[in-house]
Coordinates of N, CA and C in Angstrom, one line a residue:
G16 N 152.3 62.2 160.6 CA 152.2 63.4 161.1 C 154.1 63.8 161.3
L17 N 154.3 62.8 162.1 CA 155.9 62.8 162.0 C 156.5 62.5 160.7
G18 N 156.3 61.8 160.0 CA 156.9 61.6 158.9 C 157.1 62.7 157.9
A19 N 155.6 63.2 158.2 CA 155.6 64.9 157.4 C 156.5 66.0 158.0
L20 N 156.9 65.9 159.3 CA 157.7 66.7 160.0 C 159.1 66.0 159.3
T21 N 159.5 65.2 159.4 CA 160.5 64.3 158.9 C 161.0 64.6 157.3
A22 N 160.1 64.7 156.3 CA 160.5 64.9 155.0 C 160.0 66.7 155.0
A23 N 159.6 67.3 155.9 CA 159.6 68.6 155.7 C 161.0 69.4 155.8
V24 N 162.0 68.8 157.1 CA 163.2 69.0 157.0 C 164.4 68.8 156.5
R25 N 164.3 67.5 155.8 CA 165.2 66.9 154.9 C 165.7 68.4 153.9
P26 N 167.3 67.9 154.0 CA 168.0 69.1 153.0 C 168.1 68.6 151.8
T27 N 166.9 68.4 151.1 CA 166.9 68.4 149.5 C 166.4 69.5 148.6
S28 N 167.2 69.7 147.3 CA 167.0 70.7 146.9 C 165.8 70.7 145.3
N29 N 165.1 69.3 145.4 CA 164.3 69.1 144.2 C 162.9 68.9 145.3
L30 N 161.9 68.5 144.7 CA 160.5 69.1 145.2 C 159.9 67.7 145.7
K31 N 160.8 66.7 145.5 CA 159.9 65.4 145.8 C 159.8 65.5 147.3
G32 N 160.2 66.0 148.0 CA 160.4 66.2 149.7 C 159.1 66.8 149.9
T33 N 158.9 67.7 149.1 CA 158.0 68.5 149.1 C 156.5 68.1 149.0
V34 N 156.3 67.5 148.0 CA 154.9 66.7 147.6 C 154.9 65.6 148.7
L35 N 156.3 64.7 149.1 CA 156.1 63.6 150.2 C 155.6 64.5 151.3
C36 N 155.9 65.7 151.8 CA 155.5 66.3 152.8 C 153.7 66.7 152.9
G37 N 153.4 67.3 151.8 CA 152.0 67.8 151.2 C 151.1 66.3 151.2
V38 N 151.8 65.1 150.8 CA 150.9 64.2 151.0 C 150.6 63.5 152.3
L39 N 151.7 63.5 153.3 CA 151.9 62.8 154.4 C 151.0 63.7 155.3
S40 N 151.1 65.0 155.2 CA 150.2 66.1 156.0 C 148.4 65.7 155.2
A41 N 148.4 65.5 154.4 CA 146.8 65.2 154.4 C 146.4 64.2 154.5
A42 N 147.5 63.2 154.8 CA 147.4 61.6 155.2 C 146.6 61.8 157.0
T43 N 147.6 62.6 157.4 CA 147.7 63.0 158.8 C 146.1 63.8 159.2
L44 N 145.7 64.4 158.2 CA 144.7 65.0 158.4 C 143.1 64.5 158.2
L45 N 143.5 63.3 157.2 CA 142.6 62.2 157.3 C 142.2 61.1 158.0
T46 N 143.6 61.2 158.9 CA 143.4 60.2 160.1 C 143.0 60.6 161.0
Y47 N 143.0 62.1 161.6 CA 142.1 62.7 162.7 C 142.4 64.1 162.6
N48 N 141.1 64.9 162.3 CA 141.2 66.0 162.0 C 141.8 66.7 163.0
G49 N 141.9 66.5 164.5 CA 142.9 67.0 165.3 C 143.9 67.4 165.3
Y50 N 144.6 66.6 164.1 CA 146.1 67.1 163.8 C 146.7 68.0 163.0
F51 N 145.4 69.1 162.9 CA 145.9 70.1 162.0 C 146.6 70.8 162.2
L52 N 147.4 71.1 163.2 CA 148.4 72.0 163.9 C 149.7 71.2 163.4
L53 N 149.9 69.6 163.6 CA 151.0 69.0 163.2 C 151.0 69.1 161.8
A54 N 150.0 68.7 161.0 CA 149.8 68.8 159.7 C 150.4 70.4 159.0
G55 N 149.7 71.4 159.5 CA 150.1 72.8 159.4 C 151.8 73.1 159.3
S56 N 152.2 72.6 160.5 CA 153.5 73.2 160.8 C 154.4 72.0 160.1
A57 N 153.9 71.1 159.7 CA 155.0 70.4 158.6 C 155.4 71.0 157.5
L58 N 154.2 72.0 156.9 CA 154.0 72.6 155.4 C 154.9 73.8 155.7
V59 N 154.3 74.1 157.2 CA 155.2 75.5 157.3 C 156.9 75.7 157.3
M60 N 157.2 74.4 158.2 CA 158.4 73.7 158.4 C 159.4 73.8 156.8
N61 N 158.4 73.3 155.9 CA 159.0 72.9 154.8 C 159.1 74.3 154.0
V62 N 158.7 75.0 154.1 CA 158.5 76.2 153.3 C 159.6 77.2 154.1
L63 N 160.0 77.1 155.4 CA 161.0 78.2 156.1 C 162.2 77.6 155.8
W64 N 162.2 75.9 155.5 CA 163.6 75.7 155.2 C 164.2 75.9 154.0
A65 N 163.5 76.6 153.2 CA 164.0 76.8 151.7 C 165.3 77.8 151.5
S66 N 166.1 77.6 150.7 CA 167.1 78.5 150.5 C 167.1 79.8 150.0
S67 N 166.0 80.2 149.2 CA 165.6 81.4 148.8 C 164.1 81.6 148.6
R68 N 163.6 82.8 148.3 CA 162.5 83.2 148.3 C 161.6 82.6 147.0
R69 N 162.5 82.5 145.9 CA 162.0 81.1 145.1 C 161.5 80.2 145.5
D70 N 162.4 79.7 146.2 CA 162.4 78.0 146.7 C 161.3 78.0 147.5
A71 N 161.3 79.1 148.2 CA 160.0 78.9 149.5 C 158.8 79.1 148.7
A72 N 158.6 80.1 147.6 CA 157.4 80.1 146.9 C 156.9 79.0 146.3
R73 N 157.8 78.2 145.4 CA 157.7 77.2 144.6 C 157.3 76.2 145.9
R74 N 157.9 75.9 146.8 CA 157.6 75.1 147.8 C 156.3 75.3 148.6
L75 N 155.7 76.4 148.8 CA 154.3 76.6 149.3 C 153.6 76.0 148.1
G76 N 153.8 76.3 147.0 CA 153.0 76.0 146.1 C 152.6 74.3 145.9
V77 N 153.4 73.9 145.7 CA 153.6 72.3 145.7 C 153.2 71.7 146.9
G78 N 153.3 72.1 148.1 CA 153.0 71.4 149.2 C 151.7 71.8 149.3
A79 N 151.3 72.8 149.3 CA 149.7 73.3 149.3 C 148.7 72.4 148.0
A80 N 149.4 72.2 147.1 CA 148.6 71.7 146.2 C 148.6 69.6 146.3
A81 N 149.7 69.5 147.1 CA 149.9 68.1 147.1 C 149.0 67.4 148.4
C82 N 148.9 68.7 149.4 CA 147.9 68.7 150.3 C 146.7 68.3 149.7
A83 N 146.3 69.4 149.1 CA 144.8 69.7 148.9 C 144.5 68.4 147.9
L84 N 145.1 67.9 147.0 CA 144.5 66.8 146.2 C 144.1 65.6 146.6
P85 N 144.7 65.2 147.8 CA 144.1 64.0 148.3 C 142.9 64.0 149.2
L86 N 142.9 65.3 149.7 CA 141.7 65.9 150.3 C 140.6 66.1 149.8
A87 N 140.9 66.5 148.7 CA 139.6 66.7 147.8 C 139.1 65.6 146.8
A88 N 140.2 64.5 146.7 CA 139.7 63.5 146.3 C 138.9 62.5 146.9
T89 N 139.0 62.7 148.3 CA 138.4 61.7 149.3 C 137.0 62.6 149.9
T90 N 137.0 63.8 149.5 CA 135.6 64.3 150.0 C 134.6 64.4 149.2
D91 N 133.2 63.9 149.7 CA 132.1 63.4 149.3 C 131.4 64.7 148.8
V92 N 131.1 65.2 147.7 CA 130.1 66.3 147.1 C 128.8 65.6 146.9
P93 N 127.7 66.1 147.5 CA 126.6 65.5 147.1 C 126.6 66.2 145.6
P94 N 125.2 65.7 145.0 CA 125.0 65.9 143.6 C 123.9 67.4 143.9
R95 N 124.2 67.9 142.7 CA 123.3 69.3 142.7 C 121.8 68.8 142.1
P96 N 120.7 69.2 143.1 CA 119.5 68.6 142.9 C 118.9 69.5 141.4
S97 N 118.7 68.6 140.8 CA 118.1 68.8 139.0 C 116.5 69.8 139.4
A98 N 116.5 70.9 138.6 CA 115.3 71.9 138.8 C 114.6 71.4 138.1
S99 N 113.2 70.9 138.1 CA 112.0 70.2 137.4 C 110.9 71.6 137.3
R100 N 110.8 71.7 136.0 CA 109.9 72.9 136.0 C 108.7 72.2 135.4

């Protein structure tokens, strides 16, 4: 959680910090679901530290995708039952 916050406020112009922030936020949520506020605030701070609206939109998309991919990869979806006729 604190690593995600640290990655969120680093003054970098590339998106590596945003991807790191998203992945660390996902790791925070996977560790304990009660940390959702910490993980979400790290992602929001990353967007708010952007230099322009275009950069903020880019950070929002990349950060959300970087957070969603590990969560989706670890979620177990049961198979759909086959309909037998």
